[in-house]
Amino acid sequence: PSCLHVGLVVQNELDGCWSSLWGAAHTFVQHHGKPEDVIPLMRVVVENDNDAIRARLKKYLPDLVISRYHHFLEAVKMEGLKIPEAFAYISLNVNEDFEGATGIRHRRDMLGATAVDVLNSLLHRNHKGPDDVSLGTQVDGIWEEGTTLPVRL
């Protein structure tokens, strides 16, 4: 299809850790498509809320689900669906997702090393207390090709 029905499922507190950027990006893309293609963001507030996910899958029939919720596959299995036959799946954290998930693998080794470097820099400058200016550091993840996307021709 030329326009996919894309759903985003995120654990509420994890989306907050990313300043709600996942949800904002999803909402932006959704509102620039056809109204009938819109699938609202699903923030999972209650742990193991499989019934809500199952209802969402039935209601919107997505072509693709992007997820940062580690219990998502449980709901899919309870619904009797299989990935990628029912829909494609992309994980925002394959480190904590099911075996074979396609998506982003976070470089925890680099994240840890970078955190130590930043802390070491603060210690060398005899830094104490919070900064007046917030600085960020980004460590890119690695795309991991799994088995949750349809076969490409």
Coordinates of N, CA and C in Angstrom, one line a residue:
P1 N 0.8 -1.2 0.0 CA 0.0 0.0 0.0 C 0.9 1.3 0.0
S2 N 0.3 2.3 -0.6 CA 1.1 3.6 -0.7 C 1.2 4.3 0.7
C3 N 0.2 4.1 1.5 CA 0.2 4.7 2.8 C -0.1 3.6 3.9
L4 N 0.8 3.4 4.8 CA 0.6 2.4 5.8 C -0.2 3.0 7.0
H5 N -0.9 2.1 7.6 CA -1.6 2.4 8.9 C -0.5 2.0 9.9
V6 N 0.1 3.0 10.6 CA 1.2 2.8 11.5 C 0.7 3.1 12.9
G7 N 0.9 2.1 13.8 CA 0.6 2.3 15.2 C 1.9 2.5 16.0
L8 N 1.8 3.2 17.1 CA 3.0 3.4 18.0 C 2.5 3.0 19.4
V9 N 3.1 2.1 20.0 CA 2.8 1.6 21.4 C 4.0 1.9 22.3
V10 N 3.9 2.7 23.3 CA 5.0 3.0 24.2 C 4.5 2.9 25.6
Q11 N 5.4 2.5 26.5 CA 5.2 2.5 27.9 C 5.3 4.0 28.3
N12 N 4.3 4.4 29.0 CA 4.1 5.9 29.3 C 5.4 6.5 29.9
E13 N 6.0 5.8 31.0 CA 7.1 6.4 31.6 C 8.4 6.4 30.7
L14 N 8.4 5.5 29.7 CA 9.6 5.5 28.8 C 9.5 6.6 27.8
D15 N 8.2 6.9 27.3 CA 8.1 8.0 26.4 C 8.4 9.3 27.1
G16 N 8.1 9.4 28.4 CA 8.5 10.6 29.1 C 10.0 10.8 29.3
C17 N 10.7 9.7 29.3 CA 12.2 9.7 29.4 C 12.8 10.4 28.2
W18 N 12.1 10.2 27.0 CA 12.5 10.8 25.8 C 11.8 12.1 25.5
S19 N 11.3 12.8 26.5 CA 10.6 14.1 26.4 C 9.4 14.0 25.4
S20 N 8.8 12.8 25.4 CA 7.7 12.5 24.5 C 8.0 12.7 23.0
L21 N 9.2 12.6 22.6 CA 9.6 12.8 21.2 C 9.0 11.7 20.3
W22 N 9.0 10.5 20.8 CA 8.4 9.4 20.0 C 6.9 9.7 19.7
G23 N 6.2 10.1 20.7 CA 4.8 10.4 20.5 C 4.6 11.6 19.7
A24 N 5.4 12.6 19.8 CA 5.3 13.8 19.0 C 5.5 13.5 17.6
A25 N 6.6 12.8 17.3 CA 6.9 12.4 15.9 C 5.7 11.6 15.3
H26 N 5.2 10.7 16.0 CA 4.1 9.8 15.5 C 2.9 10.7 15.2
T27 N 2.5 11.6 16.2 CA 1.4 12.4 16.0 C 1.5 13.3 14.8
F28 N 2.7 13.9 14.6 CA 3.0 14.8 13.5 C 2.7 14.0 12.2
V29 N 3.3 12.8 12.0 CA 3.2 12.1 10.8 C 1.7 11.7 10.6
Q30 N 1.0 11.2 11.6 CA -0.3 10.8 11.5 C -1.3 11.9 11.0
H31 N -1.0 13.1 11.5 CA -1.9 14.3 11.1 C -1.6 14.9 9.7
H32 N -0.6 14.3 9.1 CA -0.3 14.8 7.7 C -0.7 13.7 6.7
G33 N -1.4 12.7 7.1 CA -1.9 11.7 6.2 C -3.4 11.8 6.1
K34 N -4.0 10.8 5.5 CA -5.5 10.8 5.4 C -6.1 10.5 6.7
P35 N -7.2 11.1 7.0 CA -7.9 10.9 8.3 C -8.2 9.4 8.6
E36 N -8.6 8.7 7.6 CA -8.9 7.3 7.8 C -7.7 6.4 8.1
D37 N -6.5 6.9 7.9 CA -5.3 6.2 8.1 C -4.7 6.5 9.5
V38 N -5.3 7.4 10.3 CA -4.8 7.8 11.6 C -5.0 6.7 12.6
I39 N -3.9 6.3 13.3 CA -4.0 5.5 14.5 C -3.4 6.3 15.6
P40 N -4.2 6.7 16.6 CA -3.6 7.5 17.7 C -2.5 6.7 18.5
L41 N -1.6 7.5 19.0 CA -0.6 6.9 19.9 C -1.2 6.2 21.0
M42 N -0.6 5.0 21.4 CA -1.1 4.3 22.6 C 0.0 4.3 23.6
R43 N -0.2 5.1 24.7 CA 0.7 5.1 25.8 C 0.1 4.1 26.8
V44 N 0.9 3.1 27.1 CA 0.5 2.1 28.1 C 0.9 2.6 29.5
V45 N -0.2 2.8 30.3 CA 0.0 3.3 31.6 C 0.0 2.2 32.7
V46 N -0.8 1.2 32.5 CA -0.9 0.1 33.4 C 0.0 -1.1 32.8
E47 N 0.9 -1.6 33.7 CA 1.7 -2.7 33.3 C 0.8 -3.9 32.9
N48 N 1.2 -4.6 31.8 CA 0.5 -5.8 31.3 C -0.9 -5.5 30.9
D49 N -1.2 -4.4 30.3 CA -2.5 -4.0 29.9 C -2.8 -4.7 28.5
N50 N -2.7 -6.0 28.4 CA -2.8 -6.7 27.2 C -4.2 -6.6 26.6
D51 N -5.2 -6.4 27.4 CA -6.6 -6.3 26.8 C -6.7 -5.0 26.0
A52 N -6.1 -3.9 26.5 CA -6.2 -2.6 25.8 C -5.4 -2.7 24.5
I53 N -4.3 -3.4 24.5 CA -3.5 -3.6 23.2 C -4.3 -4.4 22.2
R54 N -4.9 -5.5 22.7 CA -5.7 -6.4 21.8 C -6.8 -5.6 21.2
A55 N -7.5 -4.8 22.0 CA -8.7 -4.0 21.5 C -8.2 -3.0 20.4
R56 N -7.0 -2.4 20.7 CA -6.5 -1.5 19.7 C -6.1 -2.2 18.4
L57 N -5.5 -3.4 18.5 CA -5.2 -4.1 17.3 C -6.4 -4.4 16.5
K58 N -7.5 -4.8 17.1 CA -8.7 -5.2 16.5 C -9.4 -3.9 15.8
K59 N -9.3 -2.8 16.5 CA -10.0 -1.6 16.1 C -9.3 -1.0 14.9
Y60 N -8.0 -0.9 14.9 CA -7.3 -0.1 13.9 C -6.6 -1.0 12.8
L61 N -6.5 -2.3 13.0 CA -5.9 -3.2 12.0 C -4.6 -2.6 11.4
P62 N -3.5 -2.3 12.1 CA -2.4 -1.7 11.6 C -1.6 -2.5 10.6
D63 N -0.9 -1.9 9.7 CA 0.0 -2.5 8.8 C 1.4 -2.7 9.4
L64 N 1.7 -1.8 10.3 CA 3.0 -1.7 11.0 C 2.8 -1.2 12.4
V65 N 3.4 -1.8 13.4 CA 3.4 -1.3 14.8 C 4.9 -1.1 15.1
I66 N 5.1 0.1 15.7 CA 6.4 0.5 16.3 C 6.2 0.5 17.8
S67 N 7.1 -0.2 18.5 CA 6.8 -0.4 19.9 C 8.0 -0.2 20.8
R68 N 7.7 0.4 22.0 CA 8.7 0.4 23.1 C 7.9 0.0 24.3
Y69 N 7.4 -1.2 24.2 CA 6.6 -1.8 25.3 C 6.9 -3.3 25.4
H70 N 7.6 -3.8 26.4 CA 8.1 -5.1 26.4 C 7.1 -6.3 26.5
H71 N 5.8 -5.9 26.8 CA 4.8 -7.0 26.8 C 3.9 -7.0 25.6
F72 N 4.3 -6.3 24.6 CA 3.5 -6.2 23.4 C 3.3 -7.6 22.7
L73 N 4.3 -8.4 22.6 CA 4.2 -9.7 22.0 C 3.2 -10.6 22.7
E74 N 3.1 -10.5 24.0 CA 2.1 -11.2 24.8 C 0.7 -11.0 24.3
A75 N 0.4 -9.7 24.1 CA -0.9 -9.3 23.6 C -1.2 -9.8 22.2
V76 N -0.2 -9.8 21.4 CA -0.3 -10.3 20.0 C -0.6 -11.8 20.0
K77 N 0.1 -12.5 20.8 CA -0.1 -13.9 20.9 C -1.5 -14.3 21.5
M78 N -1.9 -13.5 22.5 CA -3.3 -13.7 23.1 C -4.4 -13.5 22.0
E79 N -4.1 -12.6 21.1 CA -5.1 -12.3 20.0 C -5.0 -13.4 18.9
G80 N -4.0 -14.3 19.0 CA -3.9 -15.3 18.0 C -3.2 -14.8 16.7
L81 N -2.5 -13.7 16.8 CA -1.8 -13.1 15.6 C -0.4 -13.5 15.6
K82 N 0.2 -13.5 14.4 CA 1.6 -13.7 14.2 C 2.2 -12.6 13.4
I83 N 3.5 -12.3 13.9 CA 4.3 -11.2 13.2 C 5.3 -11.9 12.3
P84 N 5.5 -11.5 11.1 CA 5.0 -10.4 10.3 C 3.7 -10.7 9.5
E85 N 3.1 -11.9 9.6 CA 2.0 -12.2 8.8 C 0.8 -11.2 9.0
A86 N 0.5 -10.9 10.3 CA -0.6 -10.0 10.6 C -0.3 -8.5 10.3
F87 N 0.9 -8.2 10.7 CA 1.4 -6.8 10.5 C 2.9 -6.8 10.8
A88 N 3.6 -5.8 10.2 CA 5.0 -5.7 10.4 C 5.3 -5.1 11.8
Y89 N 6.5 -5.3 12.4 CA 6.8 -4.8 13.7 C 8.2 -4.3 13.8
I90 N 8.4 -3.1 14.4 CA 9.7 -2.5 14.6 C 9.8 -2.2 16.1
S91 N 10.9 -2.6 16.7 CA 11.1 -2.4 18.1 C 12.0 -1.2 18.3
L92 N 11.7 -0.3 19.2 CA 12.5 0.8 19.6 C 13.6 0.4 20.6
N93 N 13.6 -0.9 21.0 CA 14.7 -1.4 21.9 C 14.8 -2.9 21.8
V94 N 15.5 -3.4 20.8 CA 15.6 -4.9 20.6 C 16.3 -5.5 21.7
N95 N 17.1 -4.7 22.5 CA 17.8 -5.3 23.6 C 16.9 -5.9 24.6
E96 N 15.7 -5.4 24.8 CA 14.7 -5.9 25.8 C 13.5 -6.4 25.2
D97 N 13.5 -6.7 23.9 CA 12.4 -7.2 23.2 C 12.5 -8.7 22.9
F98 N 11.6 -9.3 22.2 CA 11.7 -10.7 21.9 C 12.7 -11.0 20.9
E99 N 13.2 -12.2 20.9 CA 14.2 -12.7 20.0 C 13.7 -12.6 18.5
G100 N 14.5 -12.0 17.7 CA 14.2 -11.9 16.3 C 13.5 -10.6 15.9
A101 N 13.3 -9.7 16.9 CA 12.6 -8.4 16.6 C 13.5 -7.5 15.8
T102 N 12.9 -6.8 14.8 CA 13.6 -5.9 13.9 C 13.6 -4.5 14.6
G103 N 14.7 -3.8 14.6 CA 14.6 -2.4 15.2 C 16.0 -1.9 15.6
I104 N 15.9 -1.1 16.7 CA 17.1 -0.4 17.2 C 17.8 -1.2 18.3
R105 N 19.0 -1.5 18.2 CA 19.8 -2.1 19.3 C 20.6 -1.0 19.9
H106 N 20.4 -0.7 21.2 CA 21.1 0.3 21.8 C 22.5 -0.2 22.2
R107 N 23.5 0.7 22.1 CA 24.9 0.4 22.3 C 25.2 0.7 23.8
R108 N 24.8 -0.2 24.7 CA 24.9 0.0 26.1 C 26.4 0.1 26.5
D109 N 27.3 -0.6 25.8 CA 28.7 -0.4 26.1 C 29.1 1.0 25.9
M110 N 28.7 1.6 24.8 CA 29.1 3.0 24.5 C 28.3 4.0 25.4
L111 N 27.1 3.7 25.7 CA 26.4 4.5 26.7 C 27.1 4.6 28.0
G112 N 27.5 3.5 28.5 CA 28.2 3.4 29.8 C 29.6 4.1 29.7
A113 N 30.3 3.9 28.6 CA 31.6 4.5 28.5 C 31.5 6.1 28.4
T114 N 30.5 6.5 27.6 CA 30.2 7.9 27.5 C 29.8 8.6 28.8
A115 N 29.0 7.9 29.6 CA 28.6 8.4 30.9 C 29.8 8.6 31.8
V116 N 30.7 7.6 31.8 CA 32.0 7.7 32.6 C 32.8 8.8 32.1
D117 N 32.9 9.0 30.8 CA 33.7 10.1 30.3 C 33.2 11.5 30.7
V118 N 31.9 11.6 30.7 CA 31.2 12.9 31.1 C 31.5 13.1 32.6
L119 N 31.3 12.1 33.4 CA 31.5 12.2 34.8 C 33.0 12.5 35.1
N120 N 33.9 11.9 34.4 CA 35.3 12.2 34.6 C 35.6 13.6 34.3
S121 N 35.0 14.2 33.2 CA 35.2 15.6 32.8 C 34.7 16.5 33.9
L122 N 33.6 16.2 34.5 CA 33.0 17.0 35.6 C 34.0 17.0 36.8
L123 N 34.5 15.9 37.1 CA 35.4 15.7 38.2 C 36.7 16.5 38.0
H124 N 37.2 16.5 36.8 CA 38.5 17.3 36.4 C 38.2 18.8 36.6
R125 N 37.0 19.2 36.3 CA 36.7 20.6 36.4 C 36.3 21.0 37.8
N126 N 36.3 20.1 38.7 CA 35.8 20.3 40.1 C 34.4 20.8 40.1
H127 N 33.6 20.3 39.2 CA 32.2 20.7 39.1 C 31.4 20.2 40.3
K128 N 30.5 21.1 40.8 CA 29.6 20.7 41.9 C 28.3 21.3 41.6
G129 N 27.2 20.5 41.9 CA 25.9 21.0 41.7 C 25.4 20.9 40.3
P130 N 24.1 21.3 40.1 CA 23.5 21.3 38.7 C 24.1 22.3 37.8
D131 N 24.1 22.0 36.5 CA 24.6 23.0 35.5 C 23.5 24.1 35.2
D132 N 23.9 25.2 34.9 CA 23.0 26.3 34.5 C 22.4 26.0 33.1
V133 N 23.2 25.3 32.3 CA 22.8 24.9 30.9 C 22.8 23.4 30.8
S134 N 21.8 22.9 30.3 CA 21.7 21.4 30.1 C 22.3 21.0 28.8
L135 N 23.2 20.1 28.8 CA 23.9 19.6 27.6 C 23.5 18.1 27.5
G136 N 23.4 17.7 26.3 CA 23.0 16.3 26.0 C 24.1 15.6 25.2
T137 N 24.1 14.3 25.3 CA 25.0 13.5 24.5 C 24.2 12.4 23.8
Q138 N 24.4 12.1 22.6 CA 23.7 11.1 21.9 C 24.6 10.0 21.4
V139 N 24.2 8.8 21.7 CA 24.9 7.6 21.2 C 23.9 6.9 20.3
D140 N 24.3 6.8 19.0 CA 23.4 6.2 18.0 C 23.2 4.7 18.3
G141 N 22.0 4.3 18.1 CA 21.8 2.8 18.1 C 22.1 2.2 16.8
I142 N 22.0 0.9 16.7 CA 22.3 0.1 15.5 C 21.1 -0.5 15.0
W143 N 20.8 -0.4 13.7 CA 19.6 -1.1 13.1 C 19.9 -2.5 13.1
E144 N 19.0 -3.3 13.6 CA 19.1 -4.8 13.6 C 18.0 -5.4 12.8
E145 N 18.4 -6.1 11.8 CA 17.5 -6.7 10.9 C 17.0 -8.0 11.5
G146 N 15.8 -8.1 11.8 CA 15.2 -9.3 12.5 C 14.3 -10.0 11.5
T147 N 13.3 -10.6 12.1 CA 12.3 -11.4 11.2 C 10.9 -10.8 11.3
T148 N 10.8 -9.6 11.7 CA 9.4 -9.0 12.0 C 9.0 -8.1 10.9
L149 N 9.7 -8.0 9.8 CA 9.2 -7.2 8.6 C 9.0 -8.2 7.5
P150 N 8.0 -7.9 6.6 CA 7.8 -8.8 5.5 C 9.0 -8.9 4.6
V151 N 9.1 -10.0 3.9 CA 10.2 -10.2 3.0 C 10.2 -9.1 1.9
R152 N 11.3 -8.6 1.6 CA 11.4 -7.5 0.6 C 11.7 -8.2 -0.8
L153 N 11.1 -7.8 -1.8 CA 11.3 -8.4 -3.1 C 12.4 -7.6 -3.9

